[in-house]
PDB file of C-alpha atoms in Angstrom:
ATOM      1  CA  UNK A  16      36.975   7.189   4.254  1.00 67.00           C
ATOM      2  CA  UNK A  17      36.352   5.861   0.884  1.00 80.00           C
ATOM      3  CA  UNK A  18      36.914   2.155   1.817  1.00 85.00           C
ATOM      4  CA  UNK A  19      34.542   2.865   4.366  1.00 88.00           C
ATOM      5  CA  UNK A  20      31.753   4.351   2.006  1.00 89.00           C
ATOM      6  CA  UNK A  21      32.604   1.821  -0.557  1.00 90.00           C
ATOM      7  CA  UNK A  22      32.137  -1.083   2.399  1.00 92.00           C
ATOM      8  CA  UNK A  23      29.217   0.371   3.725  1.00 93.00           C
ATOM      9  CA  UNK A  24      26.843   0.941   0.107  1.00 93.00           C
ATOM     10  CA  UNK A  25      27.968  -3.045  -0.942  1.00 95.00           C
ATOM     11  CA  UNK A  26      26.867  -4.191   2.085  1.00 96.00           C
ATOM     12  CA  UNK A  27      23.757  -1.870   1.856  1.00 96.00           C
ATOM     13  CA  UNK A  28      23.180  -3.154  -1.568  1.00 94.00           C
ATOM     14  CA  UNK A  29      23.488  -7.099  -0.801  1.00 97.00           C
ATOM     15  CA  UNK A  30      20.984  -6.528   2.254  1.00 97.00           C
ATOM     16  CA  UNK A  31      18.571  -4.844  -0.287  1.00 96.00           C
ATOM     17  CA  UNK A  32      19.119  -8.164  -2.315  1.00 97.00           C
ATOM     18  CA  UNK A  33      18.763 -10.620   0.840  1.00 98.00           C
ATOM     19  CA  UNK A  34      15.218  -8.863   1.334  1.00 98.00           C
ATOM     20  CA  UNK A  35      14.091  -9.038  -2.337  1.00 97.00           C
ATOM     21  CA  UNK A  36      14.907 -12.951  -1.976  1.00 97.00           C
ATOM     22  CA  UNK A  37      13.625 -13.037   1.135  1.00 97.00           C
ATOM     23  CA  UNK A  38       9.982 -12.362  -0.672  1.00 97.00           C
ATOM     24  CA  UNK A  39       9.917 -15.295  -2.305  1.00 95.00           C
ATOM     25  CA  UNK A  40       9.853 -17.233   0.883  1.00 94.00           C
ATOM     26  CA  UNK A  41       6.913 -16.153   1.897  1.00 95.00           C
ATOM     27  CA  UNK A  42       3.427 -16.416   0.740  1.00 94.00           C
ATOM     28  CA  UNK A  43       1.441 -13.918   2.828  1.00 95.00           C
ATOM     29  CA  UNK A  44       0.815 -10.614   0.560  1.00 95.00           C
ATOM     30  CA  UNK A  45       1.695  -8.219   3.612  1.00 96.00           C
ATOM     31  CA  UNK A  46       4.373 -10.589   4.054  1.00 96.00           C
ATOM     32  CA  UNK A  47       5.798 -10.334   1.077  1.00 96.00           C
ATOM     33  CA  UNK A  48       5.336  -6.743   0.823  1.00 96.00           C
ATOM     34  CA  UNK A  49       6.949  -5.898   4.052  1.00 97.00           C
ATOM     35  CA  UNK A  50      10.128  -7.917   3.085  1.00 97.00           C
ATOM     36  CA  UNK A  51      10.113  -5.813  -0.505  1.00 97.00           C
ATOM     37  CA  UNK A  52       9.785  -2.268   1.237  1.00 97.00           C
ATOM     38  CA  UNK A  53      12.499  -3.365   3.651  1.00 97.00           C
ATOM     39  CA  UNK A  54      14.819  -4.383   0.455  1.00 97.00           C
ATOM     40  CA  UNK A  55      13.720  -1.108  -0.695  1.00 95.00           C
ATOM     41  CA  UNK A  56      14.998   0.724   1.974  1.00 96.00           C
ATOM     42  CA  UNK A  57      18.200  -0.597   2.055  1.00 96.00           C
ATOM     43  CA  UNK A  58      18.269  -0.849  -1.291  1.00 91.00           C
ATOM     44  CA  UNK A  59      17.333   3.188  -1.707  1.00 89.00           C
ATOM     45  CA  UNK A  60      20.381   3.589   1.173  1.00 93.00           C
ATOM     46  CA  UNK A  61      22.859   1.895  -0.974  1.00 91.00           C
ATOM     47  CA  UNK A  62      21.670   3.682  -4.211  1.00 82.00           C
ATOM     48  CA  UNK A  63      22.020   7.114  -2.398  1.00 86.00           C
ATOM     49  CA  UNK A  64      25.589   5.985  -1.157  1.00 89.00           C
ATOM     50  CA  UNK A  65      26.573   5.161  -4.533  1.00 82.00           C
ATOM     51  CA  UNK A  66      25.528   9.105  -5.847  1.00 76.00           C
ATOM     52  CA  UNK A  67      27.450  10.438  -3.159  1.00 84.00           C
ATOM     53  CA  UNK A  68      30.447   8.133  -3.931  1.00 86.00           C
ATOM     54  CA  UNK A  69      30.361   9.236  -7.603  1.00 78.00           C
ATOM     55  CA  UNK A  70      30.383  12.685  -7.132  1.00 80.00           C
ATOM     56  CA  UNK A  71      34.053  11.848  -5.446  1.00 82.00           C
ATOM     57  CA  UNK A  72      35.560   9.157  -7.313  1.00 82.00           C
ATOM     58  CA  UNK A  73      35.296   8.168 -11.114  1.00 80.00           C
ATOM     59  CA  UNK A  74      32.501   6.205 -12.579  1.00 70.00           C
ATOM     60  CA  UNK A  75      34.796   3.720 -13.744  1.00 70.00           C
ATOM     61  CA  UNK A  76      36.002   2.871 -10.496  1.00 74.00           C
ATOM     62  CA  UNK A  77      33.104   2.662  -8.533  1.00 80.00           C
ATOM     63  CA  UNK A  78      30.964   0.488 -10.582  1.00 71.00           C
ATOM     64  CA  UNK A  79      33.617  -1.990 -10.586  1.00 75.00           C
ATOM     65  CA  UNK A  80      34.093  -1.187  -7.274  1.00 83.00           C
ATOM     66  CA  UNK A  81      30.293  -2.835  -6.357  1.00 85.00           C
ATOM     67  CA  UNK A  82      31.506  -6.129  -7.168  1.00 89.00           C
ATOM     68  CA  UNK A  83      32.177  -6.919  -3.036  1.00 92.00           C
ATOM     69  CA  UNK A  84      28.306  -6.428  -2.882  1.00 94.00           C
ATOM     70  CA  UNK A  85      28.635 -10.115  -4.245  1.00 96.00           C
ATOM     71  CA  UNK A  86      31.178 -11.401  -1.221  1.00 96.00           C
ATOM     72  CA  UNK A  87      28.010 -10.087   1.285  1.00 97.00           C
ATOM     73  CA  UNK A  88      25.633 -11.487  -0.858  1.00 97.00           C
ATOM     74  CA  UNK A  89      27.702 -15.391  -0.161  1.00 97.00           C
ATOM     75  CA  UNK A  90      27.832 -14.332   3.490  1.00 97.00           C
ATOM     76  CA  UNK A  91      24.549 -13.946   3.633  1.00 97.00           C
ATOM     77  CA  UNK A  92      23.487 -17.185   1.274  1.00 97.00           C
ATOM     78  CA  UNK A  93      25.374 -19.342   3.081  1.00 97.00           C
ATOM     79  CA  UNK A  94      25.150 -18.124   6.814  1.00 97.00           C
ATOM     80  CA  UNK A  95      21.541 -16.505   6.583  1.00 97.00           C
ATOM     81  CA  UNK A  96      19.799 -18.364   3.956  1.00 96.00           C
ATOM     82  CA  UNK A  97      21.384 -21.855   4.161  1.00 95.00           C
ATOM     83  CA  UNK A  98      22.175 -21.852   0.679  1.00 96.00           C
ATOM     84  CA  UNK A  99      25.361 -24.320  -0.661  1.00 95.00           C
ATOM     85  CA  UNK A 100      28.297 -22.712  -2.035  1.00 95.00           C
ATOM     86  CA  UNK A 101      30.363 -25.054  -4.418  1.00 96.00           C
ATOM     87  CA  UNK A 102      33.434 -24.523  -6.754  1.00 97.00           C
ATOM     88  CA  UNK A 103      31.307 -23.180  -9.743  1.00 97.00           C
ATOM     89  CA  UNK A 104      29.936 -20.242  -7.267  1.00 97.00           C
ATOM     90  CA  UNK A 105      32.881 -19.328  -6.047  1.00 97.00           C
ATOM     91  CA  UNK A 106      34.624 -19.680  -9.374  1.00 98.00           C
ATOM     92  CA  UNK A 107      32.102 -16.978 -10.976  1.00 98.00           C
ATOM     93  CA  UNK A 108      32.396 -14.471  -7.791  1.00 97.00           C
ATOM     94  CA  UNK A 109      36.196 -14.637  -8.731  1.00 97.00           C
ATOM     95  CA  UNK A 110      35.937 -14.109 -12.124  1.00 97.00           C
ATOM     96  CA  UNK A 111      33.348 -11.109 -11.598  1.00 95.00           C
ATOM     97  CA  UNK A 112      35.922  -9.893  -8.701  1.00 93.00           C
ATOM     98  CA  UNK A 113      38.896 -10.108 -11.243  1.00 93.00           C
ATOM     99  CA  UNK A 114      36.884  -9.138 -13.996  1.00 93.00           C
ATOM    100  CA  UNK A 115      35.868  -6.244 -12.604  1.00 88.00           C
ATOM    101  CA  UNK A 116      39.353  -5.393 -10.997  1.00 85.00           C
ATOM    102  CA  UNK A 117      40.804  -6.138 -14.846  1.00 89.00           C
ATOM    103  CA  UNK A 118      37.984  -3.589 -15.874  1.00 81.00           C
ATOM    104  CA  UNK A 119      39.831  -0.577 -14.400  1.00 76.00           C
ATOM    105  CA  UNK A 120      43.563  -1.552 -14.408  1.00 73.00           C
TER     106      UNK A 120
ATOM    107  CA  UNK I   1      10.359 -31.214 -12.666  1.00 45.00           C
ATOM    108  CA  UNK I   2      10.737 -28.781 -14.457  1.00 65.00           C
ATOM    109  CA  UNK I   3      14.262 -25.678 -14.464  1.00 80.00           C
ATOM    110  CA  UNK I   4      12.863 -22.574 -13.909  1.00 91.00           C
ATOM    111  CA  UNK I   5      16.327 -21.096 -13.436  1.00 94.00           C
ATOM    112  CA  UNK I   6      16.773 -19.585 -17.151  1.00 95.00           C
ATOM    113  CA  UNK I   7      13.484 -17.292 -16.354  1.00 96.00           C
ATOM    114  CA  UNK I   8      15.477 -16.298 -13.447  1.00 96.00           C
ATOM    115  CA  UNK I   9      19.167 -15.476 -15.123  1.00 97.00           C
ATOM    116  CA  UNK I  10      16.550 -13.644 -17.756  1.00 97.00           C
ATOM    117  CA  UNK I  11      14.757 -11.602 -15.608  1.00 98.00           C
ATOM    118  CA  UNK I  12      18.028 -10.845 -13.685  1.00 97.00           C
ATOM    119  CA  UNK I  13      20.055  -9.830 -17.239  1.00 97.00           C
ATOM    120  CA  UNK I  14      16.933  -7.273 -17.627  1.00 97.00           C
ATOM    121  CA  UNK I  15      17.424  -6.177 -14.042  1.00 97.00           C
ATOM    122  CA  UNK I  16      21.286  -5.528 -14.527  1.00 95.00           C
ATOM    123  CA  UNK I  17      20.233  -3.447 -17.670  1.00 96.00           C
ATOM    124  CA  UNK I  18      17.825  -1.193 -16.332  1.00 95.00           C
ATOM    125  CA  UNK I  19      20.393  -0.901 -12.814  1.00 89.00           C
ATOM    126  CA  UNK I  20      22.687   0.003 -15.859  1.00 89.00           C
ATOM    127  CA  UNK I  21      20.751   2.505 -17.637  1.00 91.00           C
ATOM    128  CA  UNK I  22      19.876   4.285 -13.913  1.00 87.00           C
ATOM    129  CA  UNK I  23      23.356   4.675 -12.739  1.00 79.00           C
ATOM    130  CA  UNK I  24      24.469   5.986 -16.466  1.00 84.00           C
ATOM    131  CA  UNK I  25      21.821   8.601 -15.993  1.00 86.00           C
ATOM    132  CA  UNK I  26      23.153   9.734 -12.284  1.00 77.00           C
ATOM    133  CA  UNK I  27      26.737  10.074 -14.382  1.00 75.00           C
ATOM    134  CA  UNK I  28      24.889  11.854 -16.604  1.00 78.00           C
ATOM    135  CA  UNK I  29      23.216  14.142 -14.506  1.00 75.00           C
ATOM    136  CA  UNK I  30      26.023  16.290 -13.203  1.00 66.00           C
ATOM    137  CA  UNK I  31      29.099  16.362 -11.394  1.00 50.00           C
ATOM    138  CA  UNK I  32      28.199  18.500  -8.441  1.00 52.00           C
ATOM    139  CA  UNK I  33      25.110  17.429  -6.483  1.00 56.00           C
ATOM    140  CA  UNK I  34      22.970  20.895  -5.832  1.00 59.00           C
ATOM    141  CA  UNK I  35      22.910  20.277  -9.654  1.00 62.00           C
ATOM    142  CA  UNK I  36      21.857  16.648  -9.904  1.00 59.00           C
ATOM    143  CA  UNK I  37      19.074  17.654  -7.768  1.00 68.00           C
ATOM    144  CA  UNK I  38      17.560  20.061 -10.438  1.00 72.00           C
ATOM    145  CA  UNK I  39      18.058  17.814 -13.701  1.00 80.00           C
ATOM    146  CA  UNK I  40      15.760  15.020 -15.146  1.00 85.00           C
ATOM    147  CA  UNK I  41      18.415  12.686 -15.268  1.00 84.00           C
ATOM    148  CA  UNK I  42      18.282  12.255 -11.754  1.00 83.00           C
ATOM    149  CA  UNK I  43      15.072  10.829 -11.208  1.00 87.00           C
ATOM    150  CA  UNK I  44      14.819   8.604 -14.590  1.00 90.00           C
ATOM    151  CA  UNK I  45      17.956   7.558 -12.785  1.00 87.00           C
ATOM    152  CA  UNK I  46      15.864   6.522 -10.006  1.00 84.00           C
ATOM    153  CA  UNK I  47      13.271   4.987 -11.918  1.00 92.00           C
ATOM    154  CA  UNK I  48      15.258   2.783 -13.989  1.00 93.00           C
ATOM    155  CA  UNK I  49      17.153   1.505 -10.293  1.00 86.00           C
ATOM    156  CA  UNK I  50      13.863   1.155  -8.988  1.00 90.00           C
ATOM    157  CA  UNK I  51      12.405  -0.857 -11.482  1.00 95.00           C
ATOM    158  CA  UNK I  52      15.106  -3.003 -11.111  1.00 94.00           C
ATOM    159  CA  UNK I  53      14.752  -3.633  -8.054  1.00 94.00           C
ATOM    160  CA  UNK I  54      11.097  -5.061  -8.747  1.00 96.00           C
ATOM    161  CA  UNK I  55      12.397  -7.253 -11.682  1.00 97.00           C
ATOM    162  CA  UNK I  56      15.100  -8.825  -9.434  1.00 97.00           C
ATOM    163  CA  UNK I  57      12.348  -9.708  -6.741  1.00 97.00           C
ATOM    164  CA  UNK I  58      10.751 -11.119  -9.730  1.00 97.00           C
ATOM    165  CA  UNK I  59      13.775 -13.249 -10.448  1.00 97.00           C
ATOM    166  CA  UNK I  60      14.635 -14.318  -7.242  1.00 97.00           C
ATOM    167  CA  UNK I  61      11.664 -16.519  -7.347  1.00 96.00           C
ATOM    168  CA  UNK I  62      12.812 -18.864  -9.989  1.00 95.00           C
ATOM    169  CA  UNK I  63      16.706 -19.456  -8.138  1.00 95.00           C
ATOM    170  CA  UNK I  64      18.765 -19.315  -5.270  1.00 95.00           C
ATOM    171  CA  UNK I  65      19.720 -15.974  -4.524  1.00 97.00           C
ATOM    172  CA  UNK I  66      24.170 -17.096  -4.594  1.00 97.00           C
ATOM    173  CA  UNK I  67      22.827 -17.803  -8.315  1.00 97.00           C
ATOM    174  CA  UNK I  68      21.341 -15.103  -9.286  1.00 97.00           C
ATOM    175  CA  UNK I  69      22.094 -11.385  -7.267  1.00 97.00           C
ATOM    176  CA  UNK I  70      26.182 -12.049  -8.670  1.00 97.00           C
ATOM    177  CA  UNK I  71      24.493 -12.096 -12.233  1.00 96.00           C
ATOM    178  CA  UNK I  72      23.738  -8.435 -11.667  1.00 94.00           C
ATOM    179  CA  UNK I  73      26.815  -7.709 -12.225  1.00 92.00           C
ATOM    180  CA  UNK I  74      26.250  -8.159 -15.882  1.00 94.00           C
ATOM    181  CA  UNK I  75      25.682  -4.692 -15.444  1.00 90.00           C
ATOM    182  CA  UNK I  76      29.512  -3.737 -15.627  1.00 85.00           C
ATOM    183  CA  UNK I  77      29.241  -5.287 -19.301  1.00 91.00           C
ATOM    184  CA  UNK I  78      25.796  -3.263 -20.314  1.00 92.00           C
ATOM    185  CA  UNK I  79      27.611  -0.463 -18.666  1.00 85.00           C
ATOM    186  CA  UNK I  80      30.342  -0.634 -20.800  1.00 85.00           C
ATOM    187  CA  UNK I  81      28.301   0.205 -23.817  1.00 84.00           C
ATOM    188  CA  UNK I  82      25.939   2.761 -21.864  1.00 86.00           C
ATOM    189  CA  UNK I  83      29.410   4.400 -21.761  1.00 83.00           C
ATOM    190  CA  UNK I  84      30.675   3.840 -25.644  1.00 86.00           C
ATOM    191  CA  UNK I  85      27.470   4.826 -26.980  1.00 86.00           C
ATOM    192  CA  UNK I  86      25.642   7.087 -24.550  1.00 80.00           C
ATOM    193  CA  UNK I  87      28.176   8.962 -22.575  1.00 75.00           C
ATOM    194  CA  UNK I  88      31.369   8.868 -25.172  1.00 81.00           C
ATOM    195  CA  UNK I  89      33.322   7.216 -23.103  1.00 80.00           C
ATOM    196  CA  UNK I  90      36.471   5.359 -24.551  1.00 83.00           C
ATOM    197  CA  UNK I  91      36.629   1.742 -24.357  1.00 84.00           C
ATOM    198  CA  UNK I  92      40.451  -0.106 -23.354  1.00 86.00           C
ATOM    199  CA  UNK I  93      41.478  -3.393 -24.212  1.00 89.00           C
ATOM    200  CA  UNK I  94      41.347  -3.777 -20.479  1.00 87.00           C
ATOM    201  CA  UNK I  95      37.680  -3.012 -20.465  1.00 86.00           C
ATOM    202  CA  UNK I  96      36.969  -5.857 -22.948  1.00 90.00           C
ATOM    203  CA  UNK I  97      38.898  -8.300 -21.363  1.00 94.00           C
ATOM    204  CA  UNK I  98      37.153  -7.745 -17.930  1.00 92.00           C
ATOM    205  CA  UNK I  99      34.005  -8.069 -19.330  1.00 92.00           C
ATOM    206  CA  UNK I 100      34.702 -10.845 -20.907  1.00 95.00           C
ATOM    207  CA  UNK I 101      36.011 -12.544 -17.713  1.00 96.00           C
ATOM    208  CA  UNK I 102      32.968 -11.049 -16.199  1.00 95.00           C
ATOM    209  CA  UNK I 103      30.603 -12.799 -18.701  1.00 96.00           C
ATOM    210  CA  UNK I 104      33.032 -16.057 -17.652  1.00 97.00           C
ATOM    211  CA  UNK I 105      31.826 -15.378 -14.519  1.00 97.00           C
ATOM    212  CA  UNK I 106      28.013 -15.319 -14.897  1.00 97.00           C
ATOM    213  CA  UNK I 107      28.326 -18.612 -17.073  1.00 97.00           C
ATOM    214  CA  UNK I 108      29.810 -20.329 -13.759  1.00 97.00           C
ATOM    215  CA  UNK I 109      26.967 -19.062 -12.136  1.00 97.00           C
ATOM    216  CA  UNK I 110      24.389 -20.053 -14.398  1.00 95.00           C
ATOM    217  CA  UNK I 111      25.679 -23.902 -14.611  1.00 95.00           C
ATOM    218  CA  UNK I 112      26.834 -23.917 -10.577  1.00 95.00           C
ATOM    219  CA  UNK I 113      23.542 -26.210  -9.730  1.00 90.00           C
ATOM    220  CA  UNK I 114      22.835 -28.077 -12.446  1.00 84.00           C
ATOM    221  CA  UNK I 115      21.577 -31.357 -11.594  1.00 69.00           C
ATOM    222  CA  UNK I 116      21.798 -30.199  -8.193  1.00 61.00           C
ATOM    223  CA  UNK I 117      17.435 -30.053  -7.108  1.00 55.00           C
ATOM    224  CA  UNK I 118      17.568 -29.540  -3.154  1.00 48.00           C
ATOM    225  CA  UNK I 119      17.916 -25.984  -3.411  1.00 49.00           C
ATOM    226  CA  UNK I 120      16.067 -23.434  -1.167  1.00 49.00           C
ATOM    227  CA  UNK I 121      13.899 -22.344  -4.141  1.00 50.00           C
ATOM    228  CA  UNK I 122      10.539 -23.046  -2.962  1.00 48.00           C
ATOM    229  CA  UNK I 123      11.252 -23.770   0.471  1.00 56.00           C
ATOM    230  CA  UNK I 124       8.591 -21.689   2.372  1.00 61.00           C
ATOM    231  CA  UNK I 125       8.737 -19.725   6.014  1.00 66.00           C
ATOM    232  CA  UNK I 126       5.051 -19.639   6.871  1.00 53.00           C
ATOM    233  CA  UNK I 127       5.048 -18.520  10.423  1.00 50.00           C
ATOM    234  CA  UNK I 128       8.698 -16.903  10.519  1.00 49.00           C
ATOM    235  CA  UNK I 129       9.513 -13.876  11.393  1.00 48.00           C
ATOM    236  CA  UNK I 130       8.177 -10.874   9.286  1.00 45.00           C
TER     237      UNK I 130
END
């Protein structure tokens, strides 16, 4: 049940992200503001997830927890977006992932 | 041409502070939820998240958004000292060391396209969806 919250706010919180970079793609005002309210709103979900989660599990845990939002954000870059992923990327989302794991061990 | 991507790891470093500074406030503002709903804490909270939200929309211009969304995570280090200074929280060796390899991590980030130009940034959708 926790993996699931946990699974569910990241991936919440990297489509919030995906949205906010999504305005910059644009040029349109209404354009740009649709894409931020929708970034909002699934932004706003995963921030309301992530209360709810730390009312049940320790602070400490949880924000390192957050880290996989970073794993959907290079699903997302790469698949969605187009974006390259190279060693240097995927050297830094394994040192935050490690890091972060390190943080609370 | 010129690198806009320092504005961006900026205004993303400010981001991760404020995101930071909100979630240290929802700590802060109880442990049962009835109760968060009635304190103060809870809403700065939400300010400070929201206003990071607008500062990484802001940053997202100036990068690629593999670049510059894992940078948020420079949060875990502000976070860190939110929870030293703020809440009284203890700090572990452990803690240090992850941040450190955290702040390893951004750094990769930061140099993971240099000299590298055909990036998205600036690539428009006129016409697209939405």
């Amino acid at each position: 049940m926790n993996i699931a919250l946990i699974a569910g706010m990241t991936f919440l919180g990297a489509l919030g992200g995906f949205w906010f970079k999504k305005v910059s793609r644009v040029t349109k005002p209404v354009q740009k503001l649709f894409r931020f309210l929708l970034g909002c709103v699934f932004y706003g979900l995963a921030a309301i997830l992530n209360i709810i989660v730390l009312h049940h599990m320790p602070y400490t845990i949880v924000f390192p927890l957050t880290a996989i939002t970073y794993v959907w954000t290079f699903l997302l870059s790469f698949f969605i977006l187009g974006e390259k992923l190279n060693g240097y990327k995927l050297a830094g989302l394994g040192c935050i992932l490690i890091g972060t794991f390190v943080l609370v061990h | 041409m010129k690198n806009e991507l320092p504005v961006g790891i900026g205004l993303m470093l400010f981001s991760a502070a404020l995101t930071a500074v909100g979630q240290a406030l929802w700590k802060a503002s109880g442990l049962s939820f009835s109760q968060g709903l009635q304190s103060w804490q809870l809403y700065a909270g939400f300010f400070c998240y929201g206003m990071g939200a607008v500062v990484m929309t802001l940053a997202f211009r100036f990068g690629s958004f593999s670049v510059l969304h894992p940078i948020l995570s420079m949060g875990y280090v502000f976070s860190i000292f939110i929870g030293v200074l703020a809440l009284h929280e203890s700090v572990t060796v452990q803690g240090i060391i992850g941040d450190v390899i955290i702040i390893l991590g951004a750094v990769f980030l930061g140099i993971s396209e240099r000299g590298y130009r055909e990036s998205d940034d600036g690539k428009q959708e006129e016409g697209a969806e939405a």
